[in-house]
Coordinates of C-alpha atoms and ligand atoms in Angstrom, one line a residue:
M1 CA -0.8 0.8 -0.1
S2 CA 1.4 3.4 -1.3
T3 CA 1.8 5.7 2.6
S4 CA 2.5 8.8 0.5
P5 CA 2.7 11.0 -2.7
S6 CA 4.0 8.9 -6.2
H7 CA 7.4 10.4 -5.9
S8 CA 9.7 10.5 -9.4
F9 CA 13.6 11.0 -8.7
H10 CA 13.8 11.9 -12.3
H11 CA 14.5 8.7 -13.4
A12 CA 13.2 6.4 -11.1
P13 CA 9.7 6.0 -10.7
M14 CA 8.5 5.1 -7.3
D15 CA 4.8 4.7 -5.9
H16 CA 6.0 3.9 -2.6
C17 CA 8.2 6.8 -1.4
P18 CA 11.1 4.3 0.7
F19 CA 12.7 7.0 3.0
M20 CA 10.3 8.0 6.5
P21 CA 8.4 11.4 5.7
V22 CA 10.7 13.5 7.6
F23 CA 11.8 15.9 4.8
G24 CA 10.5 17.5 2.0
P25 CA 10.6 16.2 -0.9
P26 CA 13.6 16.6 -2.4
P27 CA 13.7 19.4 -6.0
I28 CA 17.1 17.6 -7.3
M29 CA 18.2 14.1 -7.3
F30 CA 23.0 15.2 -7.9
D31 CA 25.0 12.4 -9.0
R32 CA 27.9 14.1 -8.7
G33 CA 30.8 16.4 -7.1
V34 CA 33.7 18.3 -7.6
G35 CA 35.4 21.1 -5.6
T36 CA 32.8 23.7 -5.0
E37 CA 30.1 21.8 -8.4
L38 CA 27.8 19.5 -8.1
W39 CA 25.4 18.2 -10.7
D40 CA 22.4 16.3 -10.7
S41 CA 20.7 13.1 -12.6
D42 CA 20.3 16.0 -15.8
G43 CA 23.5 16.4 -16.6
K44 CA 23.4 20.3 -14.8
R45 CA 26.1 22.4 -13.1
Y46 CA 25.1 23.8 -9.8
L47 CA 28.0 25.9 -7.7
D48 CA 27.1 23.8 -4.0
F49 CA 27.2 27.3 -1.5
L50 CA 25.7 25.4 1.2
T51 CA 28.1 22.1 1.1
G52 CA 24.8 19.6 2.2
L53 CA 25.6 22.0 5.8
A54 CA 28.8 23.3 6.3
V55 CA 29.9 19.6 5.7
V56 CA 31.8 19.1 2.4
S57 CA 34.3 21.9 3.8
V58 CA 38.2 20.8 1.6
G59 CA 35.4 20.4 -1.4
H60 CA 33.5 17.7 -3.3
S61 CA 35.5 14.5 -4.6
N62 CA 38.0 15.6 -2.3
P63 CA 41.2 14.1 -4.1
T64 CA 43.0 13.3 -0.5
V65 CA 40.6 12.5 0.9
A66 CA 39.9 10.4 -1.1
E67 CA 42.3 8.6 -1.8
A68 CA 43.0 8.3 2.7
I69 CA 38.6 6.5 2.1
A70 CA 39.1 4.1 -1.2
D71 CA 43.6 2.7 1.1
Q72 CA 41.9 2.5 3.8
A73 CA 39.2 0.6 2.8
E74 CA 41.1 -2.7 1.5
Q75 CA 43.6 -2.1 4.9
L76 CA 41.1 -2.0 7.5
M77 CA 37.7 -0.9 7.6
H78 CA 36.6 -2.0 11.1
V79 CA 37.2 -3.9 14.8
S80 CA 35.3 -2.4 17.4
N81 CA 37.3 -0.5 21.1
F82 CA 37.6 -4.2 21.9
F83 CA 40.8 -2.9 19.9
A84 CA 43.1 -0.5 19.1
N85 CA 43.5 0.6 15.8
P86 CA 46.9 3.3 14.0
V87 CA 44.2 5.2 12.3
A88 CA 41.8 5.8 15.6
T89 CA 44.4 7.2 17.5
E90 CA 46.7 9.7 14.9
A91 CA 43.4 11.0 14.9
A92 CA 42.5 11.5 18.1
V93 CA 46.1 12.9 18.7
K94 CA 45.5 14.8 15.4
I95 CA 42.4 16.5 17.6
N96 CA 43.6 16.6 20.8
G97 CA 46.3 18.8 19.4
L98 CA 44.3 20.9 17.4
L99 CA 42.2 21.6 20.8
R100 CA 45.2 22.0 23.3
D101 CA 45.9 24.4 20.6
A102 CA 43.1 26.9 21.2
T103 CA 42.2 26.0 24.8
G104 CA 45.8 25.9 26.4
H105 CA 44.6 21.9 27.5
A106 CA 45.7 18.5 27.1
G107 CA 42.3 17.2 26.7
Q108 CA 40.5 13.6 24.7
V109 CA 37.6 12.6 22.7
F110 CA 35.2 10.5 22.4
F111 CA 34.2 9.4 18.9
T112 CA 31.0 9.7 17.5
N113 CA 29.2 9.2 14.7
S114 CA 27.5 12.4 14.0
G115 CA 26.9 16.3 15.7
A116 CA 23.8 14.7 17.9
E117 CA 25.4 12.4 19.9
S118 CA 28.5 14.1 20.0
N119 CA 26.5 16.4 21.7
E120 CA 24.4 13.7 23.5
C121 CA 28.3 12.1 25.3
A122 CA 29.5 15.7 26.4
L123 CA 25.7 16.2 28.0
K124 CA 26.2 12.3 29.8
L125 CA 30.0 13.7 30.7
A126 CA 28.6 16.5 31.9
R127 CA 26.2 14.7 33.8
K128 CA 28.3 12.5 35.5
H129 CA 30.6 14.8 36.3
G130 CA 28.3 17.2 37.8
G131 CA 27.0 13.8 40.0
R132 CA 23.6 13.1 42.0
G133 CA 21.7 16.8 42.2
R134 CA 23.8 18.8 39.9
H135 CA 22.3 17.5 36.3
T136 CA 20.4 20.3 34.2
V137 CA 21.9 22.1 31.9
V138 CA 21.6 25.5 30.1
S139 CA 21.2 26.6 26.9
A140 CA 19.6 28.9 24.5
L141 CA 16.7 29.5 22.5
A142 CA 16.9 29.4 19.3
S143 CA 19.8 26.4 19.2
F144 CA 19.9 23.4 17.6
H145 CA 21.9 21.0 18.8
G146 CA 20.9 17.5 17.5
R147 CA 17.5 15.4 17.5
T148 CA 18.3 12.7 19.9
L149 CA 15.9 12.5 22.6
A150 CA 18.4 14.3 24.4
T151 CA 20.2 17.4 22.3
L152 CA 16.3 18.0 21.6
A153 CA 16.2 18.7 24.8
A154 CA 19.2 20.9 24.5
T155 CA 17.7 22.5 21.4
G156 CA 16.6 26.0 23.0
Q157 CA 13.1 25.9 19.9
P158 CA 9.5 24.5 21.5
T159 CA 8.0 24.3 18.3
K160 CA 10.2 21.6 18.3
H161 CA 9.7 20.1 20.7
E162 CA 6.2 19.6 20.8
P163 CA 5.3 16.3 19.1
F164 CA 7.8 14.6 20.8
Q165 CA 6.5 15.8 24.8
P166 CA 7.0 15.0 26.9
M167 CA 11.4 15.9 26.9
P168 CA 13.9 14.5 28.9
E169 CA 14.3 16.4 32.7
G170 CA 16.6 18.7 33.8
F171 CA 17.1 21.4 30.5
R172 CA 16.5 25.2 31.1
H173 CA 16.8 27.8 28.3
V174 CA 17.5 31.2 28.3
P175 CA 17.8 34.8 25.5
Y176 CA 20.9 34.3 23.1
G177 CA 23.4 36.4 24.2
D178 CA 21.3 37.5 27.1
I179 CA 24.2 37.6 30.1
D180 CA 21.1 38.7 32.6
E181 CA 19.3 36.3 32.6
M182 CA 21.6 32.7 32.3
R183 CA 22.5 34.3 35.2
S184 CA 19.1 33.6 36.6
A185 CA 19.4 30.0 35.5
V186 CA 23.2 29.5 35.5
D187 CA 22.1 27.9 39.5
G188 CA 24.3 25.2 41.9
S189 CA 22.2 22.4 40.7
V190 CA 23.4 23.2 36.9
A191 CA 26.1 20.3 35.8
A192 CA 27.0 22.3 32.4
V193 CA 26.1 25.8 29.7
I194 CA 26.0 24.5 26.1
I195 CA 26.3 26.7 23.6
E196 CA 26.9 27.8 20.0
A197 CA 29.8 30.5 18.8
I198 CA 27.3 31.4 16.2
Q199 CA 23.8 30.0 15.9
G200 CA 23.4 27.9 12.5
E201 CA 20.9 26.2 12.3
G202 CA 19.5 29.5 14.7
G203 CA 19.7 32.1 12.0
V204 CA 23.7 31.9 11.8
H205 CA 23.6 34.4 14.7
P206 CA 26.7 34.7 16.4
A207 CA 26.6 35.1 20.6
G208 CA 29.5 37.8 20.1
V209 CA 33.1 37.4 22.1
E210 CA 31.8 39.4 25.1
H211 CA 29.0 37.5 25.2
L212 CA 31.3 34.0 25.7
R213 CA 33.5 35.9 28.1
A214 CA 30.9 37.1 30.4
V215 CA 29.5 33.0 29.8
R216 CA 33.0 31.3 30.4
E217 CA 33.3 32.8 33.9
L218 CA 29.9 32.5 35.0
C219 CA 30.7 28.8 34.6
D220 CA 33.7 29.5 36.5
D221 CA 32.0 30.9 39.2
V222 CA 29.7 28.4 39.6
G223 CA 32.2 25.5 38.9
A224 CA 29.3 24.8 36.9
L225 CA 31.1 23.5 33.0
L226 CA 30.7 24.8 29.6
I227 CA 30.5 23.0 26.1
L228 CA 31.2 25.0 22.7
D229 CA 28.9 22.9 20.7
E230 CA 31.5 23.6 17.4
V231 CA 29.0 20.8 15.0
Q232 CA 29.2 23.9 12.9
T233 CA 31.6 26.9 13.3
G234 CA 34.7 23.7 13.6
F235 CA 37.1 23.0 11.7
G236 CA 37.6 26.2 10.3
R237 CA 34.3 27.6 9.1
T238 CA 34.3 31.0 10.7
G239 CA 37.8 31.3 10.4
R240 CA 39.3 30.6 12.9
W241 CA 39.6 26.9 13.6
F242 CA 36.9 26.7 16.1
G243 CA 34.8 29.5 16.8
F244 CA 35.2 29.9 20.8
E245 CA 39.2 31.2 19.2
H246 CA 37.3 34.0 18.9
A247 CA 36.7 35.1 22.1
D248 CA 40.0 34.4 23.5
I249 CA 38.3 31.1 26.2
A250 CA 38.6 28.1 26.9
P251 CA 35.4 25.8 27.1
D252 CA 36.2 22.8 28.9
V253 CA 33.9 21.0 26.4
V254 CA 34.0 20.8 22.5
T255 CA 31.7 19.0 20.6
M256 CA 32.4 18.7 16.8
A257 CA 31.2 16.8 13.5
K258 CA 30.3 17.8 10.2
A259 CA 33.3 19.0 8.6
M260 CA 35.3 17.1 10.0
G261 CA 35.0 13.8 7.8
N262 CA 34.0 16.1 4.8
G263 CA 31.2 14.2 4.3
M264 CA 32.2 10.3 6.3
P265 CA 29.2 11.1 8.9
V266 CA 31.9 11.3 12.5
G267 CA 31.8 13.4 15.0
A268 CA 33.5 14.0 18.4
C269 CA 33.4 15.2 21.6
W270 CA 37.0 16.0 23.7
A271 CA 37.0 17.0 26.9
R272 CA 39.2 18.8 29.6
A273 CA 41.0 15.1 30.7
D274 CA 40.5 16.3 34.5
V275 CA 37.3 16.3 33.1
A276 CA 37.0 13.4 30.9
A277 CA 38.5 11.5 33.7
A278 CA 34.1 11.8 35.4
F279 CA 33.5 8.9 32.3
E280 CA 34.6 5.4 33.7
P281 CA 34.7 2.4 31.7
G282 CA 31.1 1.7 30.4
D283 CA 29.6 4.6 30.9
H284 CA 29.1 5.6 26.9
G285 CA 30.1 4.2 23.9
S286 CA 29.0 3.4 20.3
T287 CA 29.8 0.7 17.9
Y288 CA 31.5 2.6 15.2
S289 CA 33.2 5.3 17.7
G290 CA 37.8 5.6 16.0
T291 CA 36.0 3.1 13.1
A292 CA 39.2 3.0 10.9
I293 CA 37.3 4.0 8.0
A294 CA 35.8 7.4 9.2
C295 CA 38.7 8.0 11.3
A296 CA 40.8 8.0 7.5
A297 CA 38.5 10.2 6.4
V298 CA 38.9 12.4 9.7
N299 CA 42.5 12.0 8.9
A300 CA 43.1 13.4 5.8
T301 CA 40.4 15.5 6.1
I302 CA 42.2 17.9 9.1
D303 CA 45.9 16.7 7.0
E304 CA 44.3 19.1 3.7
M305 CA 42.9 22.3 6.0
Q306 CA 46.4 22.8 7.4
R307 CA 48.0 22.2 4.2
I308 CA 45.7 25.1 2.5
D309 CA 45.5 26.7 6.1
A310 CA 41.5 26.3 6.5
P311 CA 40.8 29.1 8.8
R312 CA 43.1 31.8 6.3
R313 CA 41.3 30.8 2.8
A314 CA 37.5 30.8 5.5
T315 CA 39.1 34.6 6.2
E316 CA 39.5 36.3 3.2
Q317 CA 37.2 34.0 0.8
G318 CA 34.6 35.6 2.7
A319 CA 35.8 39.3 3.5
R320 CA 36.1 38.4 -0.8
L321 CA 32.2 37.4 -0.4
V322 CA 31.2 40.5 1.7
R323 CA 32.3 42.4 0.2
A324 CA 30.8 41.6 -2.8
L325 CA 27.1 40.5 -1.7
E326 CA 27.8 44.2 -0.2
G327 CA 27.0 46.3 -3.1
V328 CA 24.4 44.2 -4.2
A329 CA 21.0 45.3 -3.9
G330 CA 18.2 43.9 -1.7
V331 CA 21.2 43.3 0.5
T332 CA 20.6 45.9 3.7
G333 CA 23.4 43.3 5.6
V334 CA 25.4 40.3 5.7
R335 CA 26.0 38.5 9.5
G336 CA 28.0 36.0 10.6
S337 CA 32.2 35.3 10.4
G338 CA 34.7 34.2 7.9
L339 CA 32.4 31.1 5.1
M340 CA 29.1 31.3 7.1
L341 CA 27.2 33.8 6.4
G342 CA 23.2 35.1 6.9
V343 CA 22.7 37.8 3.3
E344 CA 20.0 39.6 4.9
L345 CA 17.5 40.4 2.3
A346 CA 15.5 43.9 2.2
D347 CA 12.0 44.4 3.1
G348 CA 9.4 42.7 0.7
L349 CA 12.7 40.1 -0.9
D350 CA 11.6 36.3 0.9
A351 CA 15.0 34.5 0.9
K352 CA 12.6 31.5 -0.1
R353 CA 11.7 32.7 -3.7
A354 CA 15.1 33.4 -3.3
Y355 CA 16.4 30.0 -2.6
L356 CA 14.0 28.2 -6.1
D357 CA 15.6 30.5 -7.9
L358 CA 19.0 30.2 -7.3
L359 CA 18.6 27.3 -7.6
D360 CA 16.9 26.9 -10.9
A361 CA 19.6 29.4 -12.5
G362 CA 22.3 26.3 -11.0
L363 CA 23.0 27.3 -7.3
V364 CA 22.0 25.5 -3.7
V365 CA 22.4 27.7 -1.1
N366 CA 19.1 27.9 1.8
A367 CA 17.0 30.1 3.3
I368 CA 17.6 30.2 7.4
D369 CA 15.0 31.8 7.8
P370 CA 12.3 34.3 5.7
T371 CA 15.0 37.3 4.7
T372 CA 17.7 36.1 5.1
I373 CA 19.4 33.2 2.5
R374 CA 22.8 31.1 4.7
L375 CA 26.1 30.7 2.6
L376 CA 28.8 28.0 3.4
P377 CA 30.0 27.2 0.4
P378 CA 33.9 25.3 0.4
L379 CA 36.7 26.8 2.7
T380 CA 38.3 26.5 -0.8
V381 CA 36.2 28.2 -3.5
S382 CA 38.3 30.3 -5.7
D383 CA 37.6 33.5 -6.6
D384 CA 35.7 33.1 -9.6
E385 CA 33.4 30.9 -8.1
I386 CA 32.7 33.9 -5.3
D387 CA 32.2 36.8 -8.1
E388 CA 29.4 33.8 -9.9
A389 CA 27.6 33.7 -7.1
V390 CA 27.1 36.7 -6.1
E391 CA 26.3 37.4 -10.7
M392 CA 23.9 34.5 -9.8
I393 CA 22.8 35.9 -6.7
A394 CA 22.2 39.7 -7.7
D395 CA 20.6 38.8 -10.8
A396 CA 17.7 37.0 -8.5
L397 CA 17.3 39.4 -5.8
A398 CA 16.6 41.7 -9.4
D399 CA 14.2 39.9 -11.0
Q400 CA 11.7 40.2 -7.7
R401 CA 12.6 43.7 -7.2
E402 CA 10.8 43.8 -10.8
D403 CA 7.9 42.5 -8.9
L404 CA 7.9 43.7 -6.2
A405 CA 8.0 47.5 -8.7
S406 CA 5.1 46.3 -10.9
Ligands
PLP501 N1 25.5 21.0 17.1 C1 25.7 22.1 15.5 C2 25.2 22.9 16.3 C3 24.4 21.6 14.2 O1 24.4 22.8 13.5 C4 23.7 20.6 13.6 C5 22.9 19.9 13.2 O2 23.2 20.8 12.6 C6 23.8 19.6 15.3 C7 23.7 20.3 16.0 C8 23.8 18.0 15.1 O3 24.1 17.1 14.2 P1 23.6 16.0 13.5 O4 22.7 16.2 12.1 O5 25.1 15.7 12.6 O6 23.5 15.4 14.5

């Protein structure tokens, strides 16, 4: 029996959609990508200024990453955590190195398969570290931390909670960037504050360096952990290896995923060594934690990011993109940092229509709210690709402005 409308997916007619109905009907089937470019199943070319939501940071089909995955697949894909593998050890050392440089502290990692699982690990670690009676986690309204029940409870979007009530107990939300509200919420029952340096799914809104510093101070005052959710902002995207580095603070726990495998589903939760020590054998786990095939992608991705100096590229190409966008009629401002940008549209212009018109023109972006387009191009994006994308944005907005005027 068919339970949903028929889907054609271009060349594959089906009378029963094979996917659960949690995503809208996909407008396009992509079957190939190289660098910033994508091709759909009809052979039409697109520039990808979304990168699968801040994932493909060193470009589609990156040869270094592709070769590392292929070689590892022939050598050893997986053995479980009953045994060690050299690839996971190398990846853990690399991530500890990046975070030691960023925080000044030695730490330890737990590998995961997604951003939500990285945050789930951080939330469990915070509860174990806080102990009984100190398990509450404070997060920001409009934040996004994942779709598992605990990370959904930490996510400050009540409408997303509603269908799944009751939510797990022990989560409080405060307006993003409001240190007074945060002070009222963070008392002796609070195990941790979890925050994004820039809210990504919430609309590309930066917390601001002063706010991040004040939250760090508040956590120190009450003895709560500070967890930075770097799932979207991490690995060079904002112009530093991690978004919190702009504020010169040292979080106790950092979560990551997305760009760290350039498309391989992999994430990690890092904690300062004395915090990680709250976990004991049996407290947490995952069949695929540190699996060799995923860690081969992590090692190659980090090597590639270091080779091209990904944070510097994000700063330079981000500045070029912002400069160009600020000259486009219909753009009233650009939020964000590096190559994580929200383009604000003038009154009357519609981000959803811009998204659809841009797809038609051959540019992949995302309408993050009714008046903002989100841009997350690869950190390898070239000057010419930036110019080409901005021209498409200018043309799409010009069409809308003409329609408004007529
Ligand atoms: N945290 C942040 C800041 C995110 O942006 C996301 C996803 O967009 C997540 C967590 C969840 O990551 P995943 O979808 O890999 O579970």
